[in-house]
Tab-separated table of C-alpha atoms in Angstrom:
chain	number	residue	atom	x	y	z
Z	171	UNK	CA	-62.282	-0.908	21.159
Z	172	UNK	CA	-63.380	-3.011	18.174
Z	173	UNK	CA	-66.522	-4.227	20.021
Z	174	UNK	CA	-67.419	-0.677	21.063
Z	175	UNK	CA	-66.868	0.562	17.529
Z	176	UNK	CA	-69.003	-2.261	16.125
Z	177	UNK	CA	-71.774	-1.573	18.644
Z	178	UNK	CA	-71.675	2.138	17.859
Z	179	UNK	CA	-71.793	1.447	14.145
Z	180	UNK	CA	-74.745	-0.947	14.521
Z	181	UNK	CA	-76.574	1.577	16.672
Z	182	UNK	CA	-75.792	4.306	14.159
Z	183	UNK	CA	-77.134	2.230	11.276
Z	184	UNK	CA	-80.333	1.454	13.178
Z	185	UNK	CA	-80.841	5.088	14.107
Z	186	UNK	CA	-80.156	6.244	10.577
Z	187	UNK	CA	-82.519	3.753	9.014
Z	188	UNK	CA	-85.260	4.748	11.478
Z	189	UNK	CA	-84.720	8.455	10.992
Z	190	UNK	CA	-84.179	8.632	7.227
Z	191	UNK	CA	-87.731	9.725	6.515
Z	192	UNK	CA	-87.503	12.424	9.151
Z	193	UNK	CA	-84.144	13.581	7.836
Z	194	UNK	CA	-85.567	13.753	4.317
Z	195	UNK	CA	-88.079	16.353	5.371
Z	196	UNK	CA	-85.751	18.455	7.551
Z	197	UNK	CA	-82.566	18.970	5.519
Z	198	UNK	CA	-81.828	20.242	2.014
Z	199	UNK	CA	-81.575	17.686	-0.753
Z	200	UNK	CA	-77.869	18.371	-1.440
Z	201	UNK	CA	-76.939	17.716	2.174
Z	202	UNK	CA	-79.142	14.660	2.203
Z	203	UNK	CA	-77.369	13.228	-0.852
Z	204	UNK	CA	-73.982	13.921	0.729
Z	205	UNK	CA	-75.101	12.298	3.986
Z	206	UNK	CA	-76.393	9.225	2.178
Z	207	UNK	CA	-73.110	8.926	0.224
Z	208	UNK	CA	-71.069	9.085	3.411
Z	209	UNK	CA	-73.405	6.561	5.006
Z	210	UNK	CA	-72.957	4.112	2.095
Z	211	UNK	CA	-69.177	4.550	2.106
Z	212	UNK	CA	-69.151	3.923	5.849
Z	213	UNK	CA	-71.212	0.777	5.465
Z	214	UNK	CA	-69.008	-0.503	2.599
Z	215	UNK	CA	-65.785	0.104	4.518
Z	216	UNK	CA	-67.214	-1.550	7.612
Z	217	UNK	CA	-68.029	-4.618	5.533
Z	218	UNK	CA	-64.497	-4.624	4.105
Z	219	UNK	CA	-63.084	-4.265	7.600
Z	220	UNK	CA	-65.034	-7.250	8.905
Z	221	UNK	CA	-63.942	-9.331	5.911
Z	222	UNK	CA	-60.285	-8.417	6.459
Z	223	UNK	CA	-60.485	-9.255	10.145
Z	224	UNK	CA	-61.922	-12.687	9.340
Z	225	UNK	CA	-59.118	-13.192	6.819
Z	226	UNK	CA	-56.524	-12.127	9.377
Z	227	UNK	CA	-57.879	-14.636	11.916
Z	228	UNK	CA	-57.499	-17.408	9.336
Z	229	UNK	CA	-53.906	-16.359	8.643
Z	230	UNK	CA	-53.079	-16.100	12.340
Z	231	UNK	CA	-54.261	-19.656	12.919
Z	232	UNK	CA	-51.495	-20.892	10.609
Z	233	UNK	CA	-48.938	-18.127	11.211
Z	234	UNK	CA	-46.896	-19.837	13.928
Z	235	UNK	CA	-46.705	-23.078	11.960
Z	236	UNK	CA	-45.859	-21.295	8.694
Z	237	UNK	CA	-43.184	-19.290	10.477
Z	238	UNK	CA	-41.714	-22.501	11.886
Z	239	UNK	CA	-41.677	-24.103	8.420
Z	240	UNK	CA	-40.085	-21.009	6.896
Z	241	UNK	CA	-37.352	-20.787	9.536
Z	242	UNK	CA	-36.646	-24.507	9.217
Z	243	UNK	CA	-35.836	-24.157	5.511
Z	244	UNK	CA	-34.277	-20.692	5.746
Z	245	UNK	CA	-31.826	-21.801	8.455
Z	246	UNK	CA	-30.109	-24.096	5.924
Z	247	UNK	CA	-29.265	-21.152	3.637
Z	248	UNK	CA	-30.045	-23.249	0.597
Z	249	UNK	CA	-28.652	-22.258	-2.790
Z	250	UNK	CA	-28.326	-23.741	-6.273
Z	251	UNK	CA	-24.926	-25.258	-5.354
Z	252	UNK	CA	-26.794	-27.686	-3.094
Z	253	UNK	CA	-28.247	-29.312	-6.215
Z	254	UNK	CA	-24.828	-30.952	-6.770
Z	255	UNK	CA	-24.053	-31.809	-3.143
Z	256	UNK	CA	-24.444	-35.535	-3.809
Z	257	UNK	CA	-21.835	-35.327	-6.582
Z	258	UNK	CA	-19.463	-33.535	-4.214
Z	259	UNK	CA	-19.986	-36.212	-1.554
Z	260	UNK	CA	-19.287	-38.954	-4.103
Z	261	UNK	CA	-16.037	-37.238	-5.114
Z	262	UNK	CA	-14.885	-36.786	-1.521
Z	263	UNK	CA	-15.813	-40.374	-0.651
Z	264	UNK	CA	-13.580	-41.662	-3.464
Z	265	UNK	CA	-10.903	-38.935	-3.298
Z	266	UNK	CA	-7.936	-41.288	-3.033
Z	267	UNK	CA	-9.072	-43.510	-5.897
Z	268	UNK	CA	-9.838	-40.470	-8.072
Z	269	UNK	CA	-6.344	-39.089	-7.490
Z	270	UNK	CA	-4.685	-42.392	-8.319
Z	271	UNK	CA	-6.625	-42.844	-11.552
Z	272	UNK	CA	-6.137	-39.274	-12.795
Z	273	UNK	CA	-2.416	-39.211	-11.984
Z	274	UNK	CA	-2.113	-42.495	-13.873
Z	275	UNK	CA	-3.958	-40.990	-16.865
Z	276	UNK	CA	-1.522	-38.083	-16.892
Z	277	UNK	CA	1.468	-40.397	-16.578
Z	278	UNK	CA	0.406	-42.763	-19.369
Z	279	UNK	CA	-0.237	-39.896	-21.749
Z	280	UNK	CA	2.953	-37.902	-21.341
Z	281	UNK	CA	5.302	-38.694	-18.430
Z	282	UNK	CA	7.608	-41.414	-19.827
Z	283	UNK	CA	9.384	-42.410	-23.016
Z	284	UNK	CA	6.686	-44.895	-23.946
Z	285	UNK	CA	3.862	-42.449	-23.216
Z	286	UNK	CA	0.905	-42.272	-25.587
Z	287	UNK	CA	1.851	-38.773	-26.672
Z	288	UNK	CA	5.438	-39.806	-27.540
Z	289	UNK	CA	4.170	-42.741	-29.543
Z	290	UNK	CA	1.796	-40.466	-31.442
Z	291	UNK	CA	4.588	-37.980	-32.063
Z	292	UNK	CA	6.688	-40.750	-33.598
Z	293	UNK	CA	3.741	-41.728	-35.790
Z	294	UNK	CA	3.347	-38.072	-36.754
Z	295	UNK	CA	6.991	-37.797	-37.813
Z	296	UNK	CA	6.676	-40.899	-39.980
Z	297	UNK	CA	3.499	-39.605	-41.598
Z	298	UNK	CA	5.103	-36.257	-42.338
Z	299	UNK	CA	7.564	-38.036	-44.602
Z	300	UNK	CA	4.755	-39.272	-46.851
Z	301	UNK	CA	2.063	-36.615	-46.349
Z	302	UNK	CA	3.086	-34.773	-49.506
Z	303	UNK	CA	2.492	-37.845	-51.646
Z	304	UNK	CA	-1.246	-37.983	-51.147
Z	305	UNK	CA	-3.955	-35.910	-49.480
Z	306	UNK	CA	-5.180	-39.125	-47.870
Z	307	UNK	CA	-1.888	-39.402	-45.932
Z	308	UNK	CA	-2.007	-35.716	-45.063
Z	309	UNK	CA	-5.502	-36.124	-43.635
Z	310	UNK	CA	-4.293	-38.986	-41.421
Z	311	UNK	CA	-1.415	-36.829	-40.231
Z	312	UNK	CA	-3.757	-33.985	-39.311
Z	313	UNK	CA	-5.973	-36.360	-37.361
Z	314	UNK	CA	-2.948	-37.714	-35.449
Z	315	UNK	CA	-1.830	-34.172	-34.617
Z	316	UNK	CA	-5.364	-33.330	-33.412
Z	317	UNK	CA	-5.213	-36.403	-31.160
Z	318	UNK	CA	-1.881	-35.218	-29.724
Z	319	UNK	CA	-3.379	-31.800	-28.878
Z	320	UNK	CA	-6.511	-33.341	-27.359
Z	321	UNK	CA	-4.521	-35.857	-25.309
Z	322	UNK	CA	-2.258	-33.092	-23.998
Z	323	UNK	CA	-5.338	-31.193	-22.807
Z	324	UNK	CA	-6.691	-34.369	-21.177
Z	325	UNK	CA	-3.393	-35.028	-19.405
Z	326	UNK	CA	-3.155	-31.451	-18.141
Z	327	UNK	CA	-6.768	-31.371	-16.944
Z	328	UNK	CA	-6.434	-34.776	-15.258
Z	329	UNK	CA	-3.350	-33.611	-13.380
Z	330	UNK	CA	-5.036	-30.390	-12.223
Z	331	UNK	CA	-8.147	-32.211	-11.027
Z	332	UNK	CA	-6.046	-34.770	-9.165
Z	333	UNK	CA	-4.023	-31.987	-7.528
Z	334	UNK	CA	-7.210	-30.231	-6.388
Z	335	UNK	CA	-8.881	-33.386	-5.083
Z	336	UNK	CA	-8.478	-33.520	-1.311
Z	337	UNK	CA	-9.288	-36.275	1.123
Z	338	UNK	CA	-11.189	-34.212	3.729
Z	339	UNK	CA	-13.166	-36.410	6.163
Z	340	UNK	CA	-14.379	-33.457	8.233
Z	341	UNK	CA	-15.828	-31.625	5.248
Z	342	UNK	CA	-17.325	-34.888	3.993
Z	343	UNK	CA	-19.053	-35.340	7.353
Z	344	UNK	CA	-20.475	-31.812	7.168
Z	345	UNK	CA	-21.794	-32.382	3.675
Z	346	UNK	CA	-23.417	-35.674	4.689
Z	347	UNK	CA	-25.163	-33.958	7.597
Z	348	UNK	CA	-26.365	-31.155	5.325
Z	349	UNK	CA	-27.607	-33.648	2.736
Z	350	UNK	CA	-29.456	-35.498	5.494
Z	351	UNK	CA	-31.256	-32.287	6.498
Z	352	UNK	CA	-32.102	-31.520	2.869
Z	353	UNK	CA	-33.534	-34.997	2.344
Z	354	UNK	CA	-35.548	-34.727	5.568
Z	355	UNK	CA	-37.142	-31.470	4.426
Z	356	UNK	CA	-37.765	-32.864	0.944
Z	357	UNK	CA	-39.641	-35.807	2.457
Z	358	UNK	CA	-41.541	-33.494	4.783
Z	359	UNK	CA	-42.697	-31.220	1.968
Z	360	UNK	CA	-42.990	-34.071	-0.549
Z	361	UNK	CA	-40.575	-32.580	-3.096
Z	362	UNK	CA	-37.483	-33.948	-4.811
Z	363	UNK	CA	-35.168	-31.006	-5.426
Z	364	UNK	CA	-33.526	-28.066	-3.700
Z	365	UNK	CA	-35.170	-25.640	-6.142
Z	366	UNK	CA	-38.589	-26.920	-5.042
Z	367	UNK	CA	-37.657	-26.353	-1.399
Z	368	UNK	CA	-36.601	-22.806	-2.282
Z	369	UNK	CA	-39.984	-22.263	-3.953
Z	370	UNK	CA	-41.762	-23.451	-0.800
Z	371	UNK	CA	-39.617	-21.096	1.287
Z	372	UNK	CA	-40.629	-18.192	-0.969
Z	373	UNK	CA	-44.331	-19.130	-0.733
Z	374	UNK	CA	-44.145	-19.272	3.071
Z	375	UNK	CA	-42.407	-15.899	3.152
Z	376	UNK	CA	-45.181	-14.409	0.998
Z	377	UNK	CA	-47.827	-15.778	3.370
Z	378	UNK	CA	-46.084	-14.239	6.375
Z	379	UNK	CA	-45.708	-10.905	4.595
Z	380	UNK	CA	-49.332	-11.009	3.505
Z	381	UNK	CA	-50.414	-11.317	7.144
Z	382	UNK	CA	-48.455	-8.146	7.954
Z	383	UNK	CA	-49.985	-6.420	4.939
Z	384	UNK	CA	-53.503	-7.313	6.085
Z	385	UNK	CA	-52.761	-5.864	9.539
Z	386	UNK	CA	-51.685	-2.610	7.890
Z	387	UNK	CA	-54.824	-2.530	5.739
Z	388	UNK	CA	-56.989	-3.111	8.825
Z	389	UNK	CA	-55.394	-0.164	10.604
Z	390	UNK	CA	-56.066	2.086	7.611
Z	391	UNK	CA	-59.671	0.924	7.307
Z	392	UNK	CA	-60.297	1.373	11.026
Z	393	UNK	CA	-59.061	4.959	10.744
Z	394	UNK	CA	-61.354	5.557	7.740
Z	395	UNK	CA	-64.360	4.033	9.494
Z	396	UNK	CA	-63.731	6.150	12.607
Z	397	UNK	CA	-63.475	9.308	10.512
Z	398	UNK	CA	-66.679	8.520	8.611
Z	399	UNK	CA	-68.432	7.747	11.887
Z	400	UNK	CA	-67.502	11.204	13.169
Z	401	UNK	CA	-68.876	12.805	9.978
Z	402	UNK	CA	-72.139	10.920	10.334
Z	403	UNK	CA	-72.634	11.901	13.966
């Protein structure tokens, strides 16, 4: 259909160019101007159509490969949380040690008679007995009490983190496999972060959508060219 249309258009242009002088003498000037305008619009749209078709061919050459690249990244369902996947793997790899250390921190601060917090409380009581004598002593007391509050927060947070730290070999294996795929794609696309991979995915998606957009524009232009051809004949 495209070849026939192109042949018809070429034939039409040749006929028109050969007959313009004859047409000039046979039809009113207003109709002649209108005819020439339609002819120029037809020629412009045909040129645009040819340009778009060349562009579409270039896109189609790379479409299958771009679609493969897009699907390869998209299948991982990457998100910003993947930026910290290495930290999560490190935590899971050392889960038992992390628990031991944090439980020990909690215990040393507040779980026995000789805990750090109890010692500081004793110091605080002693300082209270002299704090009224001098502002200097009062300032030391306030600093000790601030330390007690801060250490209590540290002990509580350490305990909560330790409680929520699980030794999960299966999940660790899954994360290692996912990280391996992320690193493979980063090497392939020569980038160093998940956000850069997401940018590449977006660029590939835009290219694929642009190919569809060009196809739609071609259909519209073909319809316009056909309509103008009918008007000219």
